[in-house]
Amino acid sequence: MALTDITQQANNSGGARTPTRQTTLFDALNAAQRHSNKRQRRSAPFSSTGQENIAPESNSDQAEGKLLKRVRIESLNIAVPVLPTHSSAANKCILPTLAPAPAPAPAPKSPAAQFGSLYSARAAIRLRQRQLNVSMRAISTLSRLESLLSPEARVYRLQAEEDSPTGTLPLACKYGNSVGLRSRLALVDEGGMISLFDPVNGGVGAAGEAGMQPVVRWRGHDNSVFDVEWCADDMRMVTASADETCRLWDVEQQKLLGVFSGHSQTVRSVSWRHEDQNCFSSASRDGSIMMWDLRVNKTKVGDEYSYRPVNAISRAHYGLRHAGTMSRGKGSLVAGSVTAIKSLRHNANLVASVGSTSEIVRYWDVRMSAPTRATELPTPAAASLLPVSGGRSRGTSSLTLDPDGTRLYSACNNNRVYVHNALLPGAPIAQLDAPEFECSSFNITTSMSPCGRHLAAGSTNGSVVVWELDMYGQGSSGQRAVLQGHVKEAGCVAWYPGAERTQLATCGDDGTMRVWDINAELADVAKADPMKRCSWGFTSIHRTP
């Protein structure tokens, strides 16, 4: 059977089936080889016209030979040969070059092949952005933040409660995961109170009441509350307190659902497991990290449950005491405080933590077993390398994970924010600093915008610094936005989670919580009023010389 007949037969054999592509020359040759093993290709030099002449095997082949246009094979694009329907004995069979196809270029490794189990869809998106080599510095949005404004009506001033003798300073604020009309903002303070606000509809108090007023407010603990974390469905929240417990709350009814006891000192931070509404981790000043599961290790006590930890890591951030403090002149290991903890997105079994002893970020497997000996120190699954700062370690105050789950930002007490690769722990890949940023206490926190372009950090001097980041999570320019409204330390910052508005909430040691919104017209008018400049919060753009 001739090559022409085989090609035509292959093209017409589909019947009523709709072919996805036309049969190529290689399909026809493969069919010919299957039907007859007598036909073999002969290698011949190229002719002067760039074509290869192959002699026919028989006279019948010469009679049925067809003139095929030269097929240029470039990667995967193969032109379909033009086969005349008539036959002519005078036509010579001139076939295109049948050299072996070039070996395909090696496919880029998938994120799963590169990172193994340390992989997520979000990491794949970020990896694809890097491969495209598209810079996010082309369009800067920092100038738009210059219109961030916090008028007097968007300020909540904490007042002393009759049953709150310990003080009224705000310690933490967090937005829920819902956006729009269902959005809620939680505030916890030094008096053990929990307050919920409506940040979208204003939350402004009634006539005669200055500033914002909470939608609901109730007593959560008998001591200071240092952290609050919303559950994924916004129906529950967990709080961490100086009374050495964590508590689970029904948000709608303000009802206590469970008490988590196990720490021996103040609980500083809590973090829900990613995409899990039953498990969370807590970090304490006693140097331990504890894991909790709402389904097990519980005892019914009245209307609520009492929980015990399912796992615990002691001395998670041990440090070296200076030799000058020891009588024998030798240093000793001390169990430092665990100041912040964060569950990772790419691996639900990993949590990252920072402590008061160094700038190191340690990664723990929540399934790890406790050391067999009391003197044995726990071994983390991974740890970052100590950044070269030129001085002694001063500890780390907070830890923030970006929306992609690929970057960790640790605010350290050396006035720097270190950028870590959450997928591949090692030395910090970058650092952020600014003359306006001061971090000298363990109450300074950071927060990432939902778009991943801006990182906000509180400051000891009362300012809030917002850096613009590039696609690699690093500072993309020498510019930053500085929010000035608090007269004392601005400890906690939080971004509104939705993309439909740009809003921040900040807490300060001046006893206020401020909500910042973009309003260009009002900002221009208010900056010209000396009275408003004294009581309102404004934003300015600073540039590195």
XYZ file of C-alpha atoms in Angstrom:
545
model
C 0.000 0.000 0.000
C 1.390 3.398 -0.919
C 2.002 6.246 1.463
C -0.671 8.363 -0.228
C -3.389 5.763 0.249
C -2.468 5.251 3.873
C -2.609 8.981 4.597
C -5.949 9.426 2.863
C -7.338 6.326 4.515
C -6.270 7.589 7.944
C -7.854 10.971 7.302
C -11.149 9.444 6.157
C -11.447 6.688 8.739
C -13.086 8.889 11.383
C -16.613 8.373 10.110
C -19.123 10.387 12.078
C -16.560 11.038 14.814
C -15.288 14.578 14.957
C -11.472 14.455 14.808
C -9.609 16.630 17.228
C -6.819 17.271 14.704
C -5.824 16.386 11.161
C -3.619 13.308 10.684
C -0.015 14.381 10.338
C 2.781 12.949 8.285
C 4.147 10.998 11.215
C 0.790 9.313 11.745
C 0.781 8.191 8.131
C 4.324 6.825 8.371
C 3.553 4.951 11.573
C 0.501 3.388 9.943
C 2.589 2.346 6.951
C 5.148 0.707 9.188
C 2.464 -1.251 11.007
C 0.990 -2.569 7.741
C 4.251 -3.528 6.119
C 7.628 -4.288 7.624
C 9.281 -4.370 4.195
C 9.329 -0.592 3.845
C 12.295 1.074 5.445
C 13.506 4.590 5.321
C 16.738 5.320 3.554
C 19.010 8.094 4.634
C 20.094 10.306 1.750
C 21.940 13.631 1.562
C 19.988 16.816 1.134
C 19.523 18.182 -2.332
C 20.423 21.693 -3.307
C 16.811 22.751 -2.752
C 16.908 21.743 0.900
C 14.825 18.586 0.289
C 15.756 14.956 0.646
C 15.282 12.622 -2.324
C 14.259 9.062 -1.452
C 14.157 6.556 -4.281
C 10.902 4.605 -4.629
C 11.015 0.896 -3.916
C 8.982 -0.175 -6.894
C 7.521 1.091 -10.136
C 4.092 1.174 -8.575
C 5.422 3.426 -5.889
C 6.910 5.679 -8.568
C 3.596 5.799 -10.339
C 1.727 6.729 -7.210
C 4.376 9.060 -5.791
C 3.069 12.457 -4.857
C 4.748 15.789 -4.472
C 4.670 16.749 -0.830
C 5.509 20.220 0.289
C 8.449 20.343 2.636
C 7.357 20.043 6.227
C 9.260 22.197 8.666
C 9.226 20.702 12.136
C 9.641 23.228 14.883
C 8.989 21.999 18.428
C 5.379 20.779 18.378
C 4.109 22.654 15.278
C 3.855 20.164 12.364
C 2.432 21.288 9.048
C -0.030 18.949 7.361
C 1.226 17.688 3.964
C -0.776 18.665 0.891
C -1.758 15.522 -1.006
C -3.058 15.983 -4.569
C -6.072 13.830 -5.382
C -4.836 12.914 -8.895
C -1.926 10.624 -9.704
C 0.763 11.200 -12.275
C 3.567 8.836 -13.254
C 5.813 11.799 -14.046
C 5.782 13.054 -10.497
C 8.699 11.986 -8.402
C 8.232 11.056 -4.795
C 10.025 13.756 -2.828
C 9.560 13.340 0.901
C 10.501 15.753 3.638
C 13.373 15.130 5.948
C 12.539 12.365 8.339
C 15.323 13.076 10.800
C 14.576 12.256 14.415
C 12.551 14.937 16.131
C 14.582 17.104 18.483
C 14.401 16.055 22.106
C 11.830 18.154 23.929
C 13.131 20.632 26.445
C 12.968 19.322 30.005
C 9.726 20.405 31.593
C 10.099 22.713 34.566
C 9.743 21.010 37.867
C 6.345 21.309 39.413
C 6.029 22.937 42.824
C 5.252 19.525 44.276
C 8.490 18.129 42.823
C 10.480 21.057 44.151
C 8.996 21.291 47.605
C 7.667 17.763 48.176
C 5.017 17.921 50.861
C 5.702 21.635 51.327
C 3.334 22.565 48.553
C 0.014 24.300 48.118
C -1.996 25.830 45.308
C -1.130 29.269 46.595
C 2.556 28.435 46.381
C 2.038 27.324 42.793
C 0.477 30.672 41.934
C 3.372 32.545 43.483
C 5.873 30.282 41.700
C 4.174 30.926 38.378
C 4.422 34.659 38.973
C 8.138 34.337 39.558
C 8.634 32.278 36.397
C 6.851 34.912 34.330
C 9.299 37.440 35.741
C 6.605 40.078 36.022
C 7.519 42.833 38.454
C 4.894 44.312 40.710
C 6.917 47.484 40.985
C 5.522 48.776 37.706
C 2.389 50.079 39.419
C 2.747 51.561 42.890
C -0.303 51.874 45.108
C 1.455 53.474 48.050
C 0.389 56.984 47.065
C -3.243 55.966 47.516
C -2.563 55.179 51.176
C -1.750 58.853 51.734
C -5.518 59.404 51.992
C -5.871 57.044 54.980
C -7.630 59.000 57.689
C -8.872 58.328 61.217
C -11.328 61.072 62.271
C -12.573 61.520 65.796
C -15.740 59.599 64.941
C -13.661 56.490 64.151
C -11.884 56.356 67.514
C -12.890 54.158 70.426
C -11.650 55.266 73.828
C -11.578 52.592 76.475
C -13.083 53.549 79.800
C -12.466 51.999 83.177
C -15.008 49.383 84.185
C -16.301 49.087 87.724
C -15.260 45.425 87.853
C -11.971 45.969 85.972
C -9.329 47.141 88.444
C -6.315 46.128 86.330
C -6.533 48.823 83.642
C -8.090 49.599 80.296
C -5.342 49.490 77.679
C -6.187 47.703 74.402
C -3.903 44.752 73.725
C -5.110 43.134 70.489
C -7.648 43.608 67.709
C -8.562 41.209 64.908
C -10.995 41.301 61.983
C -13.205 38.319 61.315
C -13.032 36.428 58.043
C -16.378 37.739 56.761
C -16.529 40.893 54.659
C -19.192 43.449 53.856
C -22.144 43.877 56.175
C -21.214 40.757 58.162
C -17.741 42.020 58.977
C -16.827 42.262 62.675
C -13.832 43.626 64.523
C -12.870 42.111 67.892
C -10.969 44.059 70.543
C -9.518 42.627 73.764
C -8.022 44.724 76.526
C -6.076 44.679 79.736
C -9.219 44.484 81.825
C -10.274 41.098 80.439
C -13.099 42.547 78.319
C -14.037 41.478 74.768
C -15.672 44.034 72.443
C -17.150 43.564 68.967
C -17.471 46.417 66.475
C -19.131 46.935 63.099
C -16.288 48.513 61.092
C -18.206 48.855 57.808
C -21.344 50.635 58.996
C -19.341 52.982 61.152
C -20.046 51.726 64.645
C -20.530 55.351 65.687
C -22.253 55.818 69.019
C -25.598 57.489 69.568
C -26.075 61.209 69.960
C -23.952 62.554 72.739
C -21.448 59.706 72.573
C -18.103 60.588 71.075
C -16.383 58.152 68.737
C -17.126 54.502 68.027
C -19.089 52.256 70.346
C -19.038 48.437 70.415
C -21.988 46.424 69.196
C -21.575 44.135 72.188
C -19.112 43.944 75.053
C -18.677 41.281 77.743
C -16.188 40.044 80.288
C -14.084 37.195 78.970
C -11.350 36.706 81.567
C -10.430 37.824 85.051
C -7.076 39.082 83.817
C -5.567 40.729 80.737
C -6.374 39.236 77.322
C -3.348 39.246 75.019
C -4.678 37.677 71.850
C -7.890 36.790 70.033
C -8.327 34.562 66.993
C -11.487 34.060 64.934
C -12.582 30.638 63.755
C -12.955 30.184 60.005
C -16.765 30.457 60.093
C -16.726 33.548 62.384
C -19.184 31.803 64.707
C -16.574 31.183 67.398
C -13.378 32.769 68.660
C -10.611 31.780 71.045
C -8.884 34.177 73.450
C -5.539 33.950 75.278
C -5.172 35.490 78.711
C -2.806 36.186 81.576
C -4.953 33.911 83.753
C -3.004 31.026 82.112
C -6.002 29.776 80.109
C -7.516 29.988 76.639
C -11.267 30.243 76.239
C -13.611 29.398 73.389
C -16.626 31.653 72.804
C -19.884 31.553 70.898
C -19.797 34.966 69.214
C -23.527 35.350 68.601
C -24.568 34.555 72.176
C -21.333 35.623 73.934
C -21.411 32.230 75.608
C -18.425 30.384 77.029
C -17.998 27.017 75.313
C -14.743 25.724 76.784
C -11.743 26.472 78.986
C -8.275 25.223 77.968
C -5.954 24.747 80.947
C -2.364 23.570 80.889
C -0.017 26.544 80.777
C 1.677 27.763 83.933
C 2.115 31.396 82.873
C 0.519 34.012 80.618
C -0.725 32.735 77.258
C 0.578 35.191 74.666
C -0.628 33.898 71.296
C -3.089 31.476 69.687
C -3.469 30.284 66.092
C -6.098 28.064 64.477
C -4.913 25.225 62.290
C -5.313 26.104 58.618
C -8.741 25.050 57.271
C -9.522 23.240 60.511
C -12.154 24.446 62.962
C -11.307 21.925 65.672
C -7.576 22.361 66.308
C -5.460 25.309 67.401
C -2.122 25.972 69.067
C -1.153 28.283 71.912
C 2.131 29.849 73.038
C 2.958 30.968 76.560
C 5.501 32.824 78.619
C 6.335 29.517 80.311
C 8.222 28.595 77.128
C 5.788 25.917 75.983
C 3.619 25.376 72.910
C 0.438 23.368 73.360
C -1.898 21.816 70.813
C -5.625 21.526 71.446
C -8.397 19.520 69.796
C -12.043 20.349 70.502
C -13.071 16.727 69.912
C -10.925 14.970 72.512
C -9.464 15.392 76.009
C -12.514 17.213 77.315
C -14.641 17.003 80.432
C -18.138 18.416 80.853
C -18.221 21.026 83.624
C -21.580 22.736 83.878
C -22.507 24.302 80.566
C -18.989 24.318 79.154
C -16.126 21.884 78.647
C -12.727 21.739 80.280
C -9.967 20.752 77.847
C -6.500 19.291 78.264
C -3.787 19.589 75.595
C -3.281 16.756 73.120
C 0.415 17.580 72.780
C 2.914 19.955 74.335
C 6.406 21.199 73.482
C 8.332 22.492 76.496
C 11.258 24.922 76.321
C 10.508 25.642 72.681
C 12.675 28.779 72.661
C 15.460 28.194 75.122
C 18.292 30.717 75.259
C 21.720 31.171 76.776
C 21.961 33.211 79.933
C 24.933 35.570 79.888
C 27.986 34.368 81.768
C 28.225 37.603 83.757
C 25.076 36.680 85.661
C 26.481 33.336 86.858
C 28.721 32.987 89.885
C 30.945 30.400 88.191
C 31.322 32.445 85.030
C 29.539 29.917 82.841
C 26.382 30.374 80.832
C 23.295 28.226 81.239
C 20.216 27.477 79.166
C 17.017 29.216 80.159
C 13.488 28.652 78.870
C 12.526 31.858 77.146
C 9.007 33.056 76.485
C 7.234 32.050 73.276
C 5.898 35.385 72.072
C 4.023 34.394 68.888
C 2.860 31.309 67.007
C 1.464 30.862 63.515
C 0.014 27.810 61.748
C 1.342 27.366 58.224
C -0.788 26.971 55.105
C 1.314 24.622 52.994
C 1.539 21.979 55.728
C -1.247 21.734 58.296
C 1.021 19.808 60.674
C 3.581 22.603 60.966
C 3.516 25.664 63.195
C 6.083 28.464 63.300
C 7.029 30.193 66.523
C 9.295 32.973 67.762
C 10.531 33.761 71.252
C 12.100 36.308 73.529
C 15.608 34.840 73.367
C 16.571 35.331 69.694
C 15.467 36.262 66.178
C 15.269 32.599 65.119
C 12.001 31.220 63.699
C 11.439 27.591 64.615
C 9.100 25.180 62.830
C 7.440 22.428 64.839
C 5.566 19.314 63.845
C 2.461 19.202 66.021
C 2.612 15.395 65.982
C 6.086 15.183 67.522
C 6.471 13.307 70.772
C 7.890 14.826 73.919
C 11.539 14.108 74.845
C 11.995 10.963 76.898
C 14.269 12.664 79.442
C 13.427 15.786 81.387
C 16.796 17.356 80.595
C 16.500 16.691 76.862
C 15.685 19.709 74.685
C 13.028 19.479 71.957
C 14.184 19.309 68.342
C 12.247 21.424 65.829
C 11.429 20.146 62.371
C 13.338 23.112 60.939
C 14.661 26.480 62.010
C 15.811 29.661 60.367
C 19.397 30.794 60.611
C 20.307 33.602 62.958
C 20.483 36.876 61.014
C 23.696 38.848 61.268
C 22.692 41.925 63.226
C 26.003 42.953 64.727
C 24.739 42.779 68.322
C 23.217 40.525 70.902
C 19.862 38.888 70.294
C 16.934 40.909 71.591
C 14.072 38.574 70.767
C 11.079 38.667 68.430
C 7.684 40.161 69.195
C 5.337 38.931 66.447
C 4.943 36.670 63.440
C 2.802 37.226 60.324
C 2.085 34.928 57.364
C 1.268 36.408 53.948
C -1.942 35.430 52.081
C -0.023 33.028 49.815
C 1.475 31.193 52.749
C 4.992 31.510 51.314
C 6.452 34.375 53.373
C 6.818 34.851 57.120
C 7.468 38.271 58.612
C 9.004 38.467 62.082
C 9.183 41.802 63.903
C 12.287 41.796 66.075
C 13.376 44.049 68.902
C 16.372 45.279 66.916
C 14.043 47.586 64.904
C 13.887 45.251 61.914
C 11.289 43.053 60.244
C 12.861 39.943 58.740
C 11.372 38.217 55.686
C 11.545 34.397 55.725
C 10.736 31.795 53.100
C 8.092 29.659 54.790
C 8.580 26.820 52.275
C 12.360 26.588 52.589
C 13.543 27.652 56.045
C 16.968 29.206 56.198
C 18.520 32.606 56.551
C 16.185 35.605 56.152
C 15.852 36.522 52.490
C 15.320 40.227 53.193
C 14.701 42.726 55.942
C 12.512 45.803 56.290
C 13.409 48.817 58.391
C 12.671 52.516 58.541
C 13.664 55.464 60.734
C 10.028 55.699 61.877
C 9.893 52.038 62.962
C 10.914 51.271 66.538
C 10.368 47.881 68.126
C 11.514 47.685 71.730
C 8.681 45.715 73.372
C 6.988 42.358 72.851
C 3.610 43.976 72.194
C 4.491 45.205 68.681
C 2.654 43.274 65.960
C 2.489 43.259 62.164
C -0.322 42.605 59.700
C -0.443 41.838 55.982
C -2.963 43.382 53.592
C -5.286 40.892 51.832
C -3.641 41.653 48.471
C -0.186 40.859 49.846
C 1.217 44.196 48.687
C 1.501 46.017 52.019
C 2.846 45.129 55.442
C 1.804 47.287 58.398
C 3.726 47.311 61.678
C 3.135 49.090 64.959
C 5.889 51.063 66.605
C 7.055 52.028 70.070
C 7.009 55.727 69.149
C 3.283 55.642 68.308
C 3.603 55.510 64.509
C 2.324 52.756 62.218
C 4.619 52.040 59.266
C 3.284 50.511 56.031
C 5.805 49.088 53.554
C 5.005 48.340 49.922
C 6.238 44.892 48.899
C 7.210 43.457 45.538
C 6.285 40.051 44.142
C 8.983 38.416 46.269
C 7.622 39.863 49.509
C 10.446 42.364 49.853
C 10.480 46.141 49.969
C 10.086 47.312 46.389
C 11.019 50.965 46.854
C 12.389 53.415 49.359
C 8.884 54.666 50.113
C 6.599 53.882 53.016
C 3.388 55.237 54.473
C 3.473 56.420 58.085
C 0.212 56.643 60.043
C 0.361 59.083 62.942
C -2.504 59.275 65.397
C -1.478 57.553 68.620
C 0.471 59.551 71.174
C 1.942 56.441 72.821
C 3.078 53.025 71.649
C 0.990 51.598 68.805
C 1.112 47.897 69.556
C -1.463 46.039 67.464
C -2.466 46.542 63.815
C -5.011 44.654 61.709
C -6.099 44.846 58.050
C -9.662 44.536 56.848
C -9.837 41.145 55.045
C -11.931 42.190 52.030
C -10.728 43.597 48.716
C -13.625 46.035 48.317
C -12.177 48.540 50.804
C -8.855 49.571 52.330
C -9.173 49.760 56.100
C -6.907 49.293 59.099
C -7.446 49.120 62.836
C -4.709 50.099 65.289
C -4.440 49.964 69.079
C -2.280 52.200 71.242
C -1.145 52.561 74.816
C -2.975 55.892 74.856
C -6.119 53.846 75.542
C -7.622 54.168 72.050
C -8.415 52.021 69.056
C -8.433 53.830 65.701
C -10.037 52.718 62.450
C -8.421 54.122 59.295
C -10.274 54.551 55.978
C -9.353 56.146 52.649
C -11.078 59.491 52.131
C -9.109 61.834 49.883
C -11.500 64.788 50.021
C -11.870 64.750 53.791
C -8.125 64.279 54.271
C -7.297 67.412 52.236
C -9.792 69.502 54.186
C -8.772 68.153 57.592
C -5.034 68.714 57.046
C -5.717 72.423 56.644
C -7.559 72.605 59.982
C -5.163 72.999 62.962
C -7.752 71.693 65.435
C -8.323 68.479 63.511
C -4.624 67.885 63.076
C -4.344 67.594 66.855
C -7.061 64.958 67.328
C -7.349 63.131 64.005
C -5.022 60.536 62.537
C -3.247 61.328 59.261
C -0.951 59.529 56.847
C 2.176 60.803 55.144
C 4.505 59.253 52.562
C 8.159 59.074 53.561
C 11.020 58.411 51.175
C 14.459 57.081 51.909
C 17.077 59.661 50.898
